[in-house]
mmCIF file of C-alpha atoms and ligand atoms in Angstrom:
data_model
loop_
_atom_site.group_PDB
_atom_site.id
_atom_site.type_symbol
_atom_site.label_atom_id
_atom_site.label_comp_id
_atom_site.label_asym_id
_atom_site.label_seq_id
_atom_site.Cartn_x
_atom_site.Cartn_y
_atom_site.Cartn_z
ATOM 1 C CA MET G 1 15.310 10.737 10.372
ATOM 2 C CA SER G 2 13.773 12.799 7.280
ATOM 3 C CA ILE G 3 10.513 13.058 5.415
ATOM 4 C CA LEU G 4 11.280 12.144 1.937
ATOM 5 C CA LYS G 5 9.105 13.433 -1.099
ATOM 6 C CA VAL G 6 6.466 10.968 -2.491
ATOM 7 C CA CYS G 7 7.093 10.860 -6.204
ATOM 8 C CA ARG G 8 3.550 10.521 -8.389
ATOM 9 C CA LEU G 9 2.161 8.799 -11.287
ATOM 10 C CA GLY G 10 4.068 9.642 -14.185
ATOM 11 C CA HIS G 11 7.645 8.906 -12.394
ATOM 12 C CA PRO G 12 9.178 6.256 -14.159
ATOM 13 C CA VAL G 13 10.430 4.350 -11.191
ATOM 14 C CA LEU G 14 6.416 3.748 -10.029
ATOM 15 C CA ARG G 15 6.269 1.341 -13.279
ATOM 16 C CA MET G 16 9.436 -0.826 -12.720
ATOM 17 C CA GLU G 17 9.592 -3.951 -11.015
ATOM 18 C CA SER G 18 11.482 -3.282 -7.785
ATOM 19 C CA GLN G 19 14.569 -5.021 -6.843
ATOM 20 C CA ARG G 20 15.001 -7.968 -4.095
ATOM 21 C CA VAL G 21 17.305 -6.867 -1.420
ATOM 22 C CA THR G 22 20.249 -9.028 -0.022
ATOM 23 C CA LYS G 23 20.498 -9.810 3.516
ATOM 24 C CA GLU G 24 23.821 -7.969 3.321
ATOM 25 C CA ALA G 25 22.244 -4.950 1.856
ATOM 26 C CA LEU G 26 19.332 -5.062 4.402
ATOM 27 C CA SER G 27 21.681 -4.719 7.381
ATOM 28 C CA SER G 28 23.505 -1.892 6.020
ATOM 29 C CA PRO G 29 23.204 1.785 7.412
ATOM 30 C CA ALA G 30 21.741 3.092 4.090
ATOM 31 C CA ILE G 31 19.201 0.823 3.793
ATOM 32 C CA GLN G 32 18.111 0.897 7.775
ATOM 33 C CA THR G 33 17.955 4.734 7.184
ATOM 34 C CA LEU G 34 15.527 4.492 4.324
ATOM 35 C CA ILE G 35 13.286 2.487 6.139
ATOM 36 C CA ASP G 36 13.302 4.666 8.874
ATOM 37 C CA ASN G 37 12.476 7.261 6.792
ATOM 38 C CA MET G 38 9.530 5.740 5.192
ATOM 39 C CA LEU G 39 8.350 4.976 8.266
ATOM 40 C CA GLU G 40 8.512 8.600 9.107
ATOM 41 C CA THR G 41 7.228 9.876 5.490
ATOM 42 C CA MET G 42 4.007 7.332 5.660
ATOM 43 C CA VAL G 43 2.885 8.824 9.222
ATOM 44 C CA ASP G 44 3.642 12.515 7.754
ATOM 45 C CA TYR G 45 1.557 12.047 4.536
ATOM 46 C CA SER G 46 -0.970 10.076 6.411
ATOM 47 C CA GLY G 47 -0.745 6.846 4.652
ATOM 48 C CA VAL G 48 -1.485 3.519 5.652
ATOM 49 C CA GLY G 49 1.195 2.203 3.513
ATOM 50 C CA LEU G 50 4.059 2.981 1.436
ATOM 51 C CA ALA G 51 6.109 1.288 -0.890
ATOM 52 C CA ALA G 52 9.881 2.037 -1.728
ATOM 53 C CA PRO G 53 9.557 2.943 -5.235
ATOM 54 C CA GLN G 54 7.105 5.855 -4.375
ATOM 55 C CA VAL G 55 10.254 7.364 -2.372
ATOM 56 C CA HIS G 56 12.667 6.806 -5.573
ATOM 57 C CA HIS G 57 13.784 3.487 -4.899
ATOM 58 C CA SER G 58 13.161 0.195 -6.596
ATOM 59 C CA LEU G 59 13.887 -1.825 -4.034
ATOM 60 C CA ALA G 60 11.399 -4.661 -2.841
ATOM 61 C CA ILE G 61 10.559 -2.896 0.424
ATOM 62 C CA ALA G 62 7.179 -1.657 1.730
ATOM 63 C CA VAL G 63 5.969 -0.227 5.199
ATOM 64 C CA ILE G 64 2.384 -0.692 6.412
ATOM 65 C CA GLU G 65 0.669 0.462 10.066
ATOM 66 C CA SER G 66 -3.244 1.098 10.308
ATOM 67 C CA HIS G 67 -5.319 2.409 13.182
ATOM 68 C CA GLY G 68 -9.033 3.040 12.523
ATOM 69 C CA PRO G 69 -12.226 2.145 11.576
ATOM 70 C CA ARG G 70 -11.325 -0.316 8.407
ATOM 71 C CA GLY G 71 -9.107 -2.091 11.173
ATOM 72 C CA ASP G 72 -5.722 -2.483 12.702
ATOM 73 C CA ILE G 73 -2.747 -3.274 11.154
ATOM 74 C CA PRO G 74 0.312 -3.480 13.227
ATOM 75 C CA LEU G 75 3.540 -1.345 12.247
ATOM 76 C CA THR G 76 5.068 -4.106 9.564
ATOM 77 C CA VAL G 77 7.850 -3.638 7.683
ATOM 78 C CA LEU G 78 7.824 -6.036 4.461
ATOM 79 C CA VAL G 79 11.154 -7.016 2.533
ATOM 80 C CA ASN G 80 11.066 -9.072 -0.574
ATOM 81 C CA PRO G 81 7.326 -10.330 -0.363
ATOM 82 C CA ASP G 82 5.681 -12.927 -1.618
ATOM 83 C CA ILE G 83 2.140 -13.236 -1.484
ATOM 84 C CA ARG G 84 0.020 -16.359 -2.074
ATOM 85 C CA VAL G 85 -3.818 -16.419 -2.327
ATOM 86 C CA LEU G 86 -5.906 -18.224 0.358
ATOM 87 C CA ASP G 87 -9.216 -17.091 -0.801
ATOM 88 C CA GLU G 88 -9.802 -15.634 -4.015
ATOM 89 C CA GLU G 89 -13.384 -14.092 -3.553
ATOM 90 C CA LEU G 90 -12.851 -10.628 -4.464
ATOM 91 C CA LEU G 91 -13.862 -7.501 -2.414
ATOM 92 C CA GLU G 92 -14.267 -4.364 -4.107
ATOM 93 C CA ASP G 93 -13.723 -1.185 -1.885
ATOM 94 C CA TRP G 94 -12.194 2.471 -2.196
ATOM 95 C CA GLU G 95 -8.641 2.841 -2.279
ATOM 96 C CA GLY G 96 -6.419 5.880 -2.578
ATOM 97 C CA CYS G 97 -2.678 6.272 -3.296
ATOM 98 C CA LEU G 98 0.165 8.545 -1.979
ATOM 99 C CA SER G 99 1.249 8.695 -5.454
ATOM 100 C CA ILE G 100 -2.349 9.814 -7.128
ATOM 101 C CA PRO G 101 -3.286 12.108 -4.681
ATOM 102 C CA GLU G 102 -6.656 13.526 -4.474
ATOM 103 C CA LEU G 103 -8.349 10.375 -5.750
ATOM 104 C CA ARG G 104 -10.361 7.434 -4.941
ATOM 105 C CA GLY G 105 -11.357 4.497 -6.896
ATOM 106 C CA ARG G 106 -13.168 1.230 -6.247
ATOM 107 C CA VAL G 107 -10.425 -1.596 -6.191
ATOM 108 C CA PRO G 108 -11.584 -5.375 -6.297
ATOM 109 C CA ARG G 109 -8.773 -7.042 -3.930
ATOM 110 C CA TRP G 110 -8.537 -10.603 -2.784
ATOM 111 C CA ARG G 111 -10.114 -11.667 0.580
ATOM 112 C CA LYS G 112 -7.267 -13.327 2.385
ATOM 113 C CA LEU G 113 -3.413 -14.173 1.619
ATOM 114 C CA ARG G 114 -0.394 -15.256 2.985
ATOM 115 C CA VAL G 115 2.599 -13.138 2.646
ATOM 116 C CA ASP G 116 6.210 -14.426 3.326
ATOM 117 C CA GLY G 117 9.429 -12.374 3.103
ATOM 118 C CA LEU G 118 11.524 -10.927 5.277
ATOM 119 C CA ASP G 119 11.320 -8.239 8.266
ATOM 120 C CA ARG G 120 13.806 -5.153 8.871
ATOM 121 C CA HIS G 121 16.159 -7.324 10.702
ATOM 122 C CA ALA G 122 15.991 -10.052 8.019
ATOM 123 C CA ASN G 123 13.832 -12.674 10.062
ATOM 124 C CA ARG G 124 11.452 -14.491 8.149
ATOM 125 C CA LEU G 125 8.079 -12.753 8.172
ATOM 126 C CA GLU G 126 4.723 -15.003 7.689
ATOM 127 C CA TRP G 127 1.558 -13.146 7.760
ATOM 128 C CA THR G 128 -1.737 -14.267 6.969
ATOM 129 C CA ALA G 129 -3.936 -11.138 5.988
ATOM 130 C CA GLU G 130 -7.353 -10.695 5.665
ATOM 131 C CA GLY G 131 -9.858 -7.914 4.389
ATOM 132 C CA PHE G 132 -8.515 -4.620 5.001
ATOM 133 C CA ALA G 133 -5.096 -5.602 5.897
ATOM 134 C CA ALA G 134 -5.164 -8.149 2.624
ATOM 135 C CA ARG G 135 -6.132 -4.853 0.662
ATOM 136 C CA VAL G 136 -3.070 -2.752 1.804
ATOM 137 C CA VAL G 137 -0.330 -5.936 1.194
ATOM 138 C CA GLN G 138 -2.228 -6.186 -2.349
ATOM 139 C CA HIS G 139 -1.597 -2.313 -2.837
ATOM 140 C CA GLU G 140 1.865 -2.284 -1.561
ATOM 141 C CA PHE G 141 2.924 -5.622 -3.372
ATOM 142 C CA ASP G 142 1.765 -3.824 -6.405
ATOM 143 C CA HIS G 143 3.815 -1.213 -6.109
ATOM 144 C CA LEU G 144 6.495 -3.078 -5.957
ATOM 145 C CA MET G 145 5.532 -4.713 -9.409
ATOM 146 C CA GLY G 146 5.312 -1.341 -10.681
ATOM 147 C CA LYS G 147 1.598 -1.478 -10.959
ATOM 148 C CA VAL G 148 -0.922 0.853 -9.160
ATOM 149 C CA TYR G 149 -4.482 0.653 -8.038
ATOM 150 C CA LEU G 150 -5.965 2.158 -11.148
ATOM 151 C CA ASP G 151 -4.307 -0.793 -13.333
ATOM 152 C CA ARG G 152 -6.580 -3.022 -10.566
ATOM 153 C CA MET G 153 -10.222 -1.180 -11.255
ATOM 154 C CA ARG G 154 -12.777 -3.044 -13.054
ATOM 155 C CA ASP G 155 -13.426 0.048 -15.004
ATOM 156 C CA LEU G 156 -12.853 3.783 -14.146
ATOM 157 C CA LYS G 157 -16.464 4.807 -13.349
ATOM 158 C CA THR G 158 -15.936 4.949 -9.607
ATOM 159 C CA LEU G 159 -12.810 7.240 -9.955
ATOM 160 C CA THR G 160 -13.785 10.635 -7.844
ATOM 161 C CA HIS G 161 -11.977 13.462 -6.899
ATOM 162 C CA LEU G 162 -11.593 13.429 -3.177
ATOM 163 C CA SER G 163 -13.822 16.436 -2.255
ATOM 164 C CA GLU G 164 -16.668 14.767 -4.101
ATOM 165 C CA PHE G 165 -15.896 11.417 -2.888
ATOM 166 C CA GLN G 166 -16.102 13.177 0.520
ATOM 167 C CA ARG G 167 -19.549 14.746 -0.499
ATOM 168 C CA TYR G 168 -21.189 11.333 -2.498
ATOM 169 C CA TRP G 169 -19.410 8.410 -1.710
ATOM 170 C CA LEU G 170 -17.997 8.584 1.971
ATOM 171 C CA PRO G 171 -19.647 5.446 3.746
ATOM 172 C CA GLU G 172 -21.851 7.020 6.475
ATOM 173 C CA GLU G 173 -21.633 3.753 8.571
ATOM 174 C CA ALA G 174 -17.948 4.011 9.239
ATOM 175 C CA PRO G 175 -17.006 7.647 9.080
ATOM 176 C CA SER G 176 -13.007 8.157 8.842
ATOM 177 C CA PRO G 177 -11.860 11.233 10.423
ATOM 178 C CA SER G 178 -8.605 11.194 9.006
ATOM 179 C CA GLY G 179 -10.017 9.659 5.580
ATOM 180 C CA LYS G 180 -6.688 7.351 5.809
ATOM 181 C CA ARG G 181 -7.145 5.253 2.356
ATOM 182 C CA ASN G 182 -3.697 6.073 0.819
ATOM 183 C CA GLY G 183 -0.788 3.785 0.474
HETATM 184 NI NI1 NI L 201 -0.162 3.539 -3.256
#
């Protein structure tokens, strides 16, 4: 396994709609290795999610995992996900992105949604995600659609550099030692 380079905002691949993966391609050593490398890269970059376009592959694959004060999300590999909103209430909270380093901003996201897709072994995956998990899913799903969290902000007034975020805006009631807010 190897750690991949994460591309940053400005790279055209981040603005492309990614291609769906056929079951045949998904079972190939190349895609299975890509998934392994995405998982290792997510851990190395201290992210809670990573989408294939962020590592220069315009494919509808994302990995997610979180353990922390904002909630636990088990390790999940999402292939060809579709989402359906179950609760249109919008919750606003801070997000960051590995492709937009050193910045944080407040982003409204739907509270609850349904995810349908495949896992890495092409088994059908059905997931009802709520709260923080729903937020991370929407962030990664957006990457697969060529969007980033900046596109979803109501305005850019809350956009803040990381050190200023930690100094002025980090919620005191739920300190996050690792500061993991990146997808
Ligand atoms: Ni991201």
